[in-house]
Each structure stands twice: as structure tokens, then as C-alpha cells.
Coordinates of C-alpha atoms in Angstrom, one line a residue:
X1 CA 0.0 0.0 0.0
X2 CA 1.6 3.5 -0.7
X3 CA 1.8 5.8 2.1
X4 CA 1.2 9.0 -0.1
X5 CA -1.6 11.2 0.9
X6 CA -4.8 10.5 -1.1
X7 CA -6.6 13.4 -2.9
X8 CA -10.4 13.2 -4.7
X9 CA -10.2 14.6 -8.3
X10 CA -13.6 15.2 -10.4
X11 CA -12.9 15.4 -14.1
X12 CA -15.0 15.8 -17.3
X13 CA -14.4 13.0 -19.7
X14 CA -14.9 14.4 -23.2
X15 CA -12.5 13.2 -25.9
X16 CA -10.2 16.2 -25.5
X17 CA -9.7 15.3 -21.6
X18 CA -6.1 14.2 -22.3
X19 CA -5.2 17.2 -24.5
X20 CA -5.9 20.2 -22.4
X21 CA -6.1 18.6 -18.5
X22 CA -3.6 15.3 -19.0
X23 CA -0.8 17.6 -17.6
X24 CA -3.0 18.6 -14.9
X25 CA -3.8 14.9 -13.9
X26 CA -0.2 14.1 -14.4
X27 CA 1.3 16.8 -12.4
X28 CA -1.0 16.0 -9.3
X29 CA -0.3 12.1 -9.5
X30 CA 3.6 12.9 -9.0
X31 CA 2.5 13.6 -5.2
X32 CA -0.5 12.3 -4.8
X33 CA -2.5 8.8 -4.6
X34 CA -5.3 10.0 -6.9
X35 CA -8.8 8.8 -6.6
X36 CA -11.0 9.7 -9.7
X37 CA -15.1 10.4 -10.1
X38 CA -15.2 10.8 -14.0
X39 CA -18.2 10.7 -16.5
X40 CA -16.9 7.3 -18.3
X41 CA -14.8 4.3 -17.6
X42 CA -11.1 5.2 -17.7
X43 CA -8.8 5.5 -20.5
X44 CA -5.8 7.7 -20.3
X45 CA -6.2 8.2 -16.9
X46 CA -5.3 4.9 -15.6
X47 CA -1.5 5.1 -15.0
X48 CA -2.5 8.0 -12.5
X49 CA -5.3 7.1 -10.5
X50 CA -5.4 4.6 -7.6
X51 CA -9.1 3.9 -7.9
X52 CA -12.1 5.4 -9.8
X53 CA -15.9 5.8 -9.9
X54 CA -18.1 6.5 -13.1
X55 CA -20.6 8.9 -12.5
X56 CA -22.6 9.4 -16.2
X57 CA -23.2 12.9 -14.8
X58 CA -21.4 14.6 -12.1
X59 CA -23.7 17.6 -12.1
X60 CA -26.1 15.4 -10.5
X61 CA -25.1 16.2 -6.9
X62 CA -27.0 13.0 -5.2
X63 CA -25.3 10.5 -7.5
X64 CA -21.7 12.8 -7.0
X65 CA -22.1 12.4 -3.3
X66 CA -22.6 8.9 -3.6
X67 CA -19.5 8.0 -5.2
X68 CA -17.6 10.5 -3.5
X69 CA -18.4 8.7 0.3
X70 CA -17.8 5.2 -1.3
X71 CA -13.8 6.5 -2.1
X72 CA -13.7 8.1 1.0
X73 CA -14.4 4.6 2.8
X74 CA -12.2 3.0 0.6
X75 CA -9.4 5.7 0.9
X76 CA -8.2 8.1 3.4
X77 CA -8.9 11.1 1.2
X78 CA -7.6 14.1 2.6
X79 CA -8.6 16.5 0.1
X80 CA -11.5 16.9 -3.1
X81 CA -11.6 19.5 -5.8
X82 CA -12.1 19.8 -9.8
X83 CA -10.9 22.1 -12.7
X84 CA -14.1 21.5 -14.6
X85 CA -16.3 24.8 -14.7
X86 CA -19.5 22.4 -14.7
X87 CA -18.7 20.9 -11.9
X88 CA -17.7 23.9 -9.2
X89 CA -20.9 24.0 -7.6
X90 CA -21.1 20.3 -6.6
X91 CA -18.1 19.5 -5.7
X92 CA -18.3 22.4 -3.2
X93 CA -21.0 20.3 -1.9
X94 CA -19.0 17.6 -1.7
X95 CA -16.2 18.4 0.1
X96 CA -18.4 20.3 2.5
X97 CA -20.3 17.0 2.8
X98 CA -17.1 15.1 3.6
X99 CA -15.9 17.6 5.9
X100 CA -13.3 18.5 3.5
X101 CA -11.8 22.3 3.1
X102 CA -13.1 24.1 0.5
X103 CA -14.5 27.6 -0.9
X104 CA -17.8 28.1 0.6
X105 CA -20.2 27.0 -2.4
X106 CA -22.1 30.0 -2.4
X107 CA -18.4 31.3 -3.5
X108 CA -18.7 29.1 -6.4
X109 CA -22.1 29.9 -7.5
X110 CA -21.5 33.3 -7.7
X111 CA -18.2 32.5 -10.0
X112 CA -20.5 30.4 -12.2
X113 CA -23.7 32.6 -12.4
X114 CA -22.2 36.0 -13.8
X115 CA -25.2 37.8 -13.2
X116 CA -24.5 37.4 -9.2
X117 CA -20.7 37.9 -9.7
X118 CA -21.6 41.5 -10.9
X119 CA -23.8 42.7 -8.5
X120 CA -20.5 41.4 -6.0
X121 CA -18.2 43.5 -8.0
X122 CA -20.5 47.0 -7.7
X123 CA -21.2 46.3 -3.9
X124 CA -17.2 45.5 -2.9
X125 CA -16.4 48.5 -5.7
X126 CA -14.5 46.0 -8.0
X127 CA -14.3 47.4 -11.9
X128 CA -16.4 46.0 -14.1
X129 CA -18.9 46.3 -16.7
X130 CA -22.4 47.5 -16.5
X131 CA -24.8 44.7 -16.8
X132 CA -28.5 43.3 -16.8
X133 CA -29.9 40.3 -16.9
X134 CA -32.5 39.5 -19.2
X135 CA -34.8 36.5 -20.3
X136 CA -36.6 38.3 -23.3
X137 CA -35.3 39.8 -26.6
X138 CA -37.6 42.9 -25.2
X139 CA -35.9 43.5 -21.8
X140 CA -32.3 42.8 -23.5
X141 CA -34.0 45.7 -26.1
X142 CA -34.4 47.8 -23.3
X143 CA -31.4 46.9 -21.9
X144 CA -29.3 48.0 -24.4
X145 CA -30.7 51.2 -25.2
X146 CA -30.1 51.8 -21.5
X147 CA -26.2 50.9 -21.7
X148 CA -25.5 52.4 -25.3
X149 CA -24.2 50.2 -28.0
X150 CA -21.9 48.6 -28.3
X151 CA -23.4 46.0 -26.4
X152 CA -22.1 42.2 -25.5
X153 CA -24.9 39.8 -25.4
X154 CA -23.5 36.4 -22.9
X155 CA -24.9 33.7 -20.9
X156 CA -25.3 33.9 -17.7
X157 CA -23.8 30.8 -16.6
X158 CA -21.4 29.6 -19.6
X159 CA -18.1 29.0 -20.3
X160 CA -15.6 29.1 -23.3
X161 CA -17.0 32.0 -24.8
X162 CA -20.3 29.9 -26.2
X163 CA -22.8 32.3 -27.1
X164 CA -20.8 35.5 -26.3
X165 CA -21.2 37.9 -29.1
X166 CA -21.2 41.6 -29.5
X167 CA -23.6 43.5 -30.5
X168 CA -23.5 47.1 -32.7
X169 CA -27.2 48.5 -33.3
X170 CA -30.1 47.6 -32.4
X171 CA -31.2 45.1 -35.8
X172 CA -27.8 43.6 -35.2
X173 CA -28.9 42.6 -31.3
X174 CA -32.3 41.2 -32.9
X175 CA -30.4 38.8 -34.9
X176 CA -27.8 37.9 -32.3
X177 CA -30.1 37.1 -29.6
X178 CA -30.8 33.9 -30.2
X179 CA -27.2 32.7 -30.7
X180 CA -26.7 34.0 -27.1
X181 CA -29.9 32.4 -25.8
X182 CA -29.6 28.8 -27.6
X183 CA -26.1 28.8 -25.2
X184 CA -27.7 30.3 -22.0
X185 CA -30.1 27.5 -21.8
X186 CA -27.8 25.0 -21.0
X187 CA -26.4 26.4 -18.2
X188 CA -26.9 24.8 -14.5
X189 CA -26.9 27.9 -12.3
X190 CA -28.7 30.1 -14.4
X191 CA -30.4 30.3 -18.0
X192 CA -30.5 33.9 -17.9
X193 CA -28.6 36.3 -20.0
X194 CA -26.7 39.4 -19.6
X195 CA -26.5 42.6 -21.9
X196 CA -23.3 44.3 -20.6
X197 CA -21.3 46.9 -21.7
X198 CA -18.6 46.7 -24.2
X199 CA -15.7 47.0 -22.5
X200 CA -12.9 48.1 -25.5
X201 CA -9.2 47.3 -24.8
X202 CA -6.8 44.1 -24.4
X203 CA -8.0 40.8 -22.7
X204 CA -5.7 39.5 -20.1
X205 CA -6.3 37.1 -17.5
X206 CA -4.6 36.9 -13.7
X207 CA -3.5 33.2 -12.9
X208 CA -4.3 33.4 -9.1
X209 CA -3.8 31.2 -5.9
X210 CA -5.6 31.3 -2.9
X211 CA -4.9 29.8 0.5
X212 CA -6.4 30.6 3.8
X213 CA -8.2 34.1 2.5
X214 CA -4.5 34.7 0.8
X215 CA -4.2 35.8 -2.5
X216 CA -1.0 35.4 -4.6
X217 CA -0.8 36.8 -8.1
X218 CA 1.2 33.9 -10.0
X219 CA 1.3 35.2 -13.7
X220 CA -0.5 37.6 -16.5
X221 CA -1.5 35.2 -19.7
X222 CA -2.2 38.3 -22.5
X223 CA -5.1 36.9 -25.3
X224 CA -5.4 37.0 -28.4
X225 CA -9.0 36.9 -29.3
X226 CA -11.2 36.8 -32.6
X227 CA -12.1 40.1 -34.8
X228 CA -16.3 41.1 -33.6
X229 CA -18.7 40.2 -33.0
X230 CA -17.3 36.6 -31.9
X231 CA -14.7 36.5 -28.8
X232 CA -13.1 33.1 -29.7
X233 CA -9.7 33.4 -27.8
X234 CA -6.9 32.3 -30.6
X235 CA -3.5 32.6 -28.2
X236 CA -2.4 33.1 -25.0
X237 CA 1.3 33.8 -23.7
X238 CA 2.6 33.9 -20.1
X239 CA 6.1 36.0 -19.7
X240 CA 7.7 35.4 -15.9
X241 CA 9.2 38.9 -16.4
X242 CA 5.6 40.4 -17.3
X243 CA 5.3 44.3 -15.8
X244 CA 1.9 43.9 -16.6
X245 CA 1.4 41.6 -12.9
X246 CA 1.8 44.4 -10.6
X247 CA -0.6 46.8 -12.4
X248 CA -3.3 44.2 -12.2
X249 CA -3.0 42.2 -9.2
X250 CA -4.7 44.3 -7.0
X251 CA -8.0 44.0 -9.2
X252 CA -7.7 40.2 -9.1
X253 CA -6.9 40.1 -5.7
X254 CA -10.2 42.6 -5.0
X255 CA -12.6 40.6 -7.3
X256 CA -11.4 37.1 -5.5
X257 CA -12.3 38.8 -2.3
X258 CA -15.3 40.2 -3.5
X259 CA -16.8 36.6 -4.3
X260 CA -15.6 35.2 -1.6
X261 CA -13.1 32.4 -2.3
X262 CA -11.3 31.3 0.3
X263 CA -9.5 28.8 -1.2
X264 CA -8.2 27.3 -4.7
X265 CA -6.8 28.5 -8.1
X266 CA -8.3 30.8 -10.1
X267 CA -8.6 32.3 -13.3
X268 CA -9.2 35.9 -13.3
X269 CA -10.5 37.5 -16.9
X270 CA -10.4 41.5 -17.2
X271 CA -9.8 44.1 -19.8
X272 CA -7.9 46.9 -19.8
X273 CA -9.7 50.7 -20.5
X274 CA -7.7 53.0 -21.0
X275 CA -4.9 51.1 -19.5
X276 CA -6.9 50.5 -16.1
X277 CA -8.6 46.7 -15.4
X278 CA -11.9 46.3 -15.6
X279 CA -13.3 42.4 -14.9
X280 CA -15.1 40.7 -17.3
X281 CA -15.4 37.0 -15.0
X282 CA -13.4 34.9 -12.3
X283 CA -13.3 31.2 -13.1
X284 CA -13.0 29.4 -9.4
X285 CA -10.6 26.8 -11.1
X286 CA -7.1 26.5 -13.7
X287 CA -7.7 27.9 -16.8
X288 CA -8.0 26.4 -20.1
X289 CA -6.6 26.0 -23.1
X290 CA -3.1 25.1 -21.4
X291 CA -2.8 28.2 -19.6
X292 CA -1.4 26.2 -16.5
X293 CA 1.2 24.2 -18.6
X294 CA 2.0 27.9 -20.3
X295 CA 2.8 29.0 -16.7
X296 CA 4.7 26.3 -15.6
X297 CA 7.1 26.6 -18.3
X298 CA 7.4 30.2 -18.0
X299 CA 7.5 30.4 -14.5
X300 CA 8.7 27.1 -12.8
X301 CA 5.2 26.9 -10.6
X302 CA 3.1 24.0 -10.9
X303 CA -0.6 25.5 -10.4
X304 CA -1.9 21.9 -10.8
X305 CA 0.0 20.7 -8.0
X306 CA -1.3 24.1 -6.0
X307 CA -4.8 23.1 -6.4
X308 CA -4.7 19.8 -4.8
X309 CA -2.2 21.2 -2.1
X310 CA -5.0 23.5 -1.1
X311 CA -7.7 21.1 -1.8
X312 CA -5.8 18.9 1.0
X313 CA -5.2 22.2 3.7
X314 CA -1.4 22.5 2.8
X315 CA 0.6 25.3 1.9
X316 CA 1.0 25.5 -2.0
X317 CA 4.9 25.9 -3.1
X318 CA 4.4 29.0 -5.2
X319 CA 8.4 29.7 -5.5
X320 CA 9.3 30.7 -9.4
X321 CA 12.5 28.4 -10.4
X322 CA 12.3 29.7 -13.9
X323 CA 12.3 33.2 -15.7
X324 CA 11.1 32.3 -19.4
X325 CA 7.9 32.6 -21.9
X326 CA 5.7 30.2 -23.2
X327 CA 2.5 30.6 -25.9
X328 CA -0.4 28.4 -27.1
X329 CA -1.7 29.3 -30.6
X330 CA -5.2 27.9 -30.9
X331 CA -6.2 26.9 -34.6
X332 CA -9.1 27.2 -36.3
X333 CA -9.8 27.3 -39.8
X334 CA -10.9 30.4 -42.2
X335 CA -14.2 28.5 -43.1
X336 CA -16.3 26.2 -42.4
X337 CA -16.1 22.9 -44.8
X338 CA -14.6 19.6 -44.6
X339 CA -10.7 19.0 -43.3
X340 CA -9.3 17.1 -45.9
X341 CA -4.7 16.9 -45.4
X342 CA -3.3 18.3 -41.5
X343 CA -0.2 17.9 -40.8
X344 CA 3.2 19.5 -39.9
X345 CA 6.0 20.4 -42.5
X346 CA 9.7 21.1 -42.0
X347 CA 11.9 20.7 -39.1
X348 CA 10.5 20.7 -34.6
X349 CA 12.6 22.7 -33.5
X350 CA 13.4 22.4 -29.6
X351 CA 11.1 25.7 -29.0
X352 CA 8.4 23.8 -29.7
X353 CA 7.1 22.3 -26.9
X354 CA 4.0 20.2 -28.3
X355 CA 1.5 20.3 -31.5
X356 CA -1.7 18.8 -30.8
X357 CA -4.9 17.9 -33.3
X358 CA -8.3 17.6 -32.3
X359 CA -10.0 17.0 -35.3
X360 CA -8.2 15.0 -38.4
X361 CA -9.0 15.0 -42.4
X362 CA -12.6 13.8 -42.8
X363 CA -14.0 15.9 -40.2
X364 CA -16.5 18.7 -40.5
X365 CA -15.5 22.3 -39.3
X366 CA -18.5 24.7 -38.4
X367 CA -17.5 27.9 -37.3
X368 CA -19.5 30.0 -34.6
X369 CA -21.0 32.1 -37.5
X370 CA -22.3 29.1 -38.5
X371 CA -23.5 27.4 -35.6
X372 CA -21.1 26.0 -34.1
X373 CA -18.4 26.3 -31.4
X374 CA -14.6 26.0 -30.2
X375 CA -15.2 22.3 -30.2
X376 CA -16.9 22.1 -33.7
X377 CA -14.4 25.0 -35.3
X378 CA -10.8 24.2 -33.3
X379 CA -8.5 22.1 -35.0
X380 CA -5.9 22.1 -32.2
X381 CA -2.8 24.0 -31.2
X382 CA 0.4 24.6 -31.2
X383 CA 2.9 25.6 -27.7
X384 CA 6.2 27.1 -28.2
X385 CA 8.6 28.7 -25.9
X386 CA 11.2 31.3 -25.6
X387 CA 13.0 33.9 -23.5
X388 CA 10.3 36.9 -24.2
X389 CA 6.7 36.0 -24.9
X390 CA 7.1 38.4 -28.2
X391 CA 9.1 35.4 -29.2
X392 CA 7.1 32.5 -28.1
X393 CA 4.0 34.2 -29.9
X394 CA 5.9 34.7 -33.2
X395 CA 7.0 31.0 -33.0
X396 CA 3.9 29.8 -32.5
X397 CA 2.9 31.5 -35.6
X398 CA 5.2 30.3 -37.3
X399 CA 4.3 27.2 -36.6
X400 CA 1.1 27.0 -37.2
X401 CA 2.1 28.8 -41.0
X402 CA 4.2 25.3 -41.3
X403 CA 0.9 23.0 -41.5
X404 CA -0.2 21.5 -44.6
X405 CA -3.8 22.3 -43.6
X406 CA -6.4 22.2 -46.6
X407 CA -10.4 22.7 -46.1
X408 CA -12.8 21.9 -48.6
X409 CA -15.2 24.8 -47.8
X410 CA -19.0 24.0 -47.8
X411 CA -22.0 26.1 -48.7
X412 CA -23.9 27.7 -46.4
X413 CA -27.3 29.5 -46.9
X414 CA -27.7 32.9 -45.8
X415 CA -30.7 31.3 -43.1
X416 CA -27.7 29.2 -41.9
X417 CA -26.2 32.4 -40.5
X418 CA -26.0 33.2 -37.2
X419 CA -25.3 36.8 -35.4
X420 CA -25.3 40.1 -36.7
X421 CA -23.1 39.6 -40.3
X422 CA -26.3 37.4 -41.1

């Protein structure tokens, strides 16, 4: 029997598990026994995991408990947490249930259900965006006219940019609102959505850890996002030696505050007006698209590793042991059609760390315009590295401008059309 302590993890088990969260799995099996709720039998995961219940849907919080008190009589878990957005809420519950630490769930709701994070920001005087929540094309009518265009039309409880989409006039909003409604009906905490205000300027995001009510500022991961209305994000970089972190640490650290976590890693979106932060959303776990695995590389700290540290009451080792840059360039076609040749020319060089594809000749591509989504549309991504981000970004482009990458586009009626270039 090992003597390592035993941590609860709750993943999502789609097929791109093992792209974006394998390091995550991987980094927190180096130290701990893990012990795995997940939505379907294990794959991948087996080398790291100790033991493992299937629950088809972990959202459901009776059948999560369940299988969460059968590992804890199996194992001496010490600790529970998840970096799936969908699952926040109940695994709050669950820990709380097990007598576990956590963030208060009410802490997690409000990260999840954007409508309540907002009215947190204006009472604790955090910068954000004016909002209101809506259920009708009417009130978001009304709405709007109040604000001013532009407008950003977004569900209220949503992740990954599905169904976020700006919004010029007022024909333009009458077209897009059902794109942001079709999205906002799927979500757990709320079906609501919001009209805010356009907030114009760069999209960063704070990679934050909190322990004990203590906020440290790891790293500053700059975005590259899609032209309007869409606000697919196309590439991220981390720089260790960004002097971006000081100028916005203090609104990351106030916005955590503000909703009241306690405890965990978080991923704190803003943009900048006029050179000042103003938040657009706090995500109560790692961010996506490799963001963690960016920061390790540039940095040395291991926010996987943080996560279940906290998760178990210990002190996360946020020391940086390097001073570097890494970037992800996310790729996505030009059109919607058919992939028909991917794949990778000329030399891999050491600075680039990985190329992954998600979707492979044969497959359909729909982009948002057309219905459908980062999982439809992305074809995968590339990571480099290098001393500045500047450089890591450029290489990443220059990787991706290395793919043999051919798409046999496919007609699409004008009633096809989603949004306001419909």
C-alpha cells in the first residue's frame, strides 16, 4: 500500500480530456494517490489514479455524493476538488459533505452565475462592466438602449466564450439574440442572459492562488481573441518577467475577495480601459486551453500541484525556479467545410514544446457564424517557448504557418447564419 496522501479529483471526460487537463492529472499524480469520479470508464487516466468511480453525470449532486463517500471509505482522502467549470458548484457540496476544506459553495455559485458575480463586484467596488440580466429579446432591447451600444450579449452561466457575441445596433442585437440564448439555456446555475457593456481594450487574464483568504498573483497570460462580434480566444502567452502583474494584481486580488473564495486557483479574466482593469469574470478553477502548462514553463510553478495542495489544507509551493515565456496558438480554420490533409512540415525545433490535433481529415469544421463552437471549429494548437513571450507568440505562428492544412469549404445559406453579419 503506498503511504502518499490521497486526494479526490472530479474530471469531465470528453474526448479532448487528455489534451488540455492530462498535464494537470499528471502533475497532481507525482504527489499524490489520486482517486477519480469521472463521467466514463477510464482511459488515459489509468497510469495516474489509484481507484475510480463513473458517474454518467457529475452535475447530478445526489449520484456525485454517492460516489464520493464510497472512495472516502475505501481511501483516506484528505482533500477533493475539480478544474471542470461544470462541476464547481457540486463538488463544493461535496467536500463540504465530507468535511473536507473548501471555498464556501455560495463562492462558487456566484463564480458560475455571472449575473451574481456583478452585483458582488458593484457592492465591494471592484471594476467592471455594466450589466442586466434578461430572459426576453424585449428586456435585452431595453437593456441595451439603456447601456449604449456597443453591447455584448453572454450567458449567464457559460463558459468558453459559447454564445458571447457583440452587439452594434439595435437590428444587429435582434439577430444575435438567439445565438446567445440557444447557449444560455444550458447552463446549470442560471439560464439567464446578460447585456453588458462593451468593454474596448486588451483581454488578459490573472492566474491566481488562494490559501487561507490569501491571494498570490502567479502570472499575467495576454489573449489574443477573434475580430467582432465573436470573442473566440486564438492565443495566449505567459512572460515570468511580465510588468503587466503588478498593475493588475490588485483587481484580481479585490474581485477574489469580492466573491468570496477562500480557497483554490483561479482564473481571473479583465480588460484593460484605458490602460486601467476592468473584470469581465473569475473562473473558481485552472484555466483552459493550457494556460497552467504555459505558466509552468514560464515560470517554474506548478498550479496543478497548487490546487490539490489547497484542496488537501497544505501550503502551495508558489516559489518561481524559472524566468522564461511560453504561448499556445489555438487553430481554427478560415471556413467552415470539410478538413481534408493536417499535418506538420519542415523541421520541430526544440522551442516547440508540443502540436496537438483535435480534429483530423474527414471531419467537419462549423464555425460559430455558422452554428457552431470551439469544439466544432478548433483544430488544435500549437505551444512554443522562448526567453520573451514576443518570441514565443511569433513562433507559435510560425508554426502553425508550417501546417499543410487544406479545407474543402461547404456552402452555407444565408438562413444558416447566425449573429449580426447574417
Amino acid at each position: 500500500m503506498s503511504d502518499r496522501p490521497v486526494v479526490l479529483v472530479v474530471s469531465a471526460a470528453d474526448k479532448e480530456a487528455e489534451a488540455y487537463r492530462g498535464y494537470c492529472l499528471e502533475s497532481v499524480a507525482a504527489v499524490y494517490d489520486v482517486v477519480l469520479i469521472t463521467s466514463e470508464e477510464p482511459s488515459w487516466e489509468v497510469p495516474y489514479i489509484r481507484d475510480c468511480v463513473v458517474v454518467p453525470d457529475p452535475t447530478d449532486q445526489a449520484a456525485l455524493s454517492a460516489a464520493g463517500r464510497a472512495l472516502a471509505e475505501r481511501h483516506d482522502v484528505i482533500g477533493v476538488f475539480t478544474w471542470t467549470e461544470w462541476y464547481l458548484v457540486p463538488v463544493a457540496r461535496l467536500a463540504r459533505q465530507l468535511g473536507l476544506p473548501t471555498t464556501a459553495p455560495e463562492a462558487m455559485q456566484a463564480c458560475r452565475n455571472k449575473a451574481t458575480a456583478r452585483s458582488l463586484f458593484a457592492r465591494h467596488r471592484v471594476p467592471s462592466a455594466s450589466s442586466v440580466s434578461v430572459r426576453t429579446l424585449q428586456e435585452a432591447q431595453r437593456a441595451a438602449d439603456r447601456i449604449g451600444y456597443p453591447v455584448v450579449l453572454k450567458p449567464a452561466a457559460h463558459a468558453a466564450s459559447i454564445g458571447v457575441i457583440r452587439v452594434d445596433t439595435p437590428d444587429q442585437l435582434t439577430a444575435a439574440y438567439p445565438f446567445a440564448a440557444r447557449a444560455a439555456g444550458l447552463g446549470l446555475e442560471s439560464t439567464d442572459i446578460l447585456v453588458e457593456e462593451y468593454l474596448d481594450g486588451p483581454e488578459v487574464s490573472v492566474e491566481c492562488v488562494t490559501y487561507r483568504g490569501e491571494t498570490t498573483v502567479v502570472a499575467v497570460t495576454r489573449k489574443t481573441v477573434s475580430d467582432p462580434p465573436y470573442f473566440e480566444e486564438l492565443a495566449h502567452s505567459v512572460d515570468a518577467a511580465d510588468p503587466l502583474l503588478t498593475e493588475v494584481a490588485p483587481a484580481a486580488r479585490a474581485a477574489i475577495r469580492a466573491l468570496g473564495i477562500t480557497d483554490g486557483v483561479s482564473h481571473v479574466e479583465m480588460r484593460l480601459v484605458g490602460g486601467q482593469p476592468r473584470l469581465v469574470e473569475v473562473n473558481g478553477r485552472l484555466g483552459g486551453d493550457m494556460i497552467g502548462h504555459l505558466v509552468r514553463l514560464a515560470t517554474g510553478i506548478d498550479l496543478p500541484r497548487a490546487a490539490a495542495d489547497i484542496a488537501c489544507d497544505r501550503a502551495p509551493d508558489l516559489t518561481p525556479t524559472r524566468a522564461s515565456a511560453a504561448a499556445i496558438r489555438l487553430i481554427y480554420p478560415d471556413t467552415s467545410g470539410t478538413l481534408t490533409s493536417l499535418h506538420l512540415d519542415g523541421p520541430h525545433p526544440p522551442w516547440l514544446e508540443r502540436v496537438h490535433f483535435q480534429h483530423h481529415p474527414g471531419d467537419e469544421l462549423i464555425l460559430p457564424a455558422e452554428g457552431g463552437d470551439m469544439f466544432t471549429a478548433r483544430i488544435g494548437y500549437a505551444i512554443t517557448t522562448a526567453p520573451t513571450a514576443d518570441l514565443a507568440h511569433s513562433r507559435a505562428e510560425q508554426a502553425v504557418r508550417t501546417l499543410g492544412l487544406k479545407i474543402s469549404p461547404r456552402a452555407v445559406s444565408q438562413s444558416a447564419r447566425i449573429g449580426p453579419n447574417a
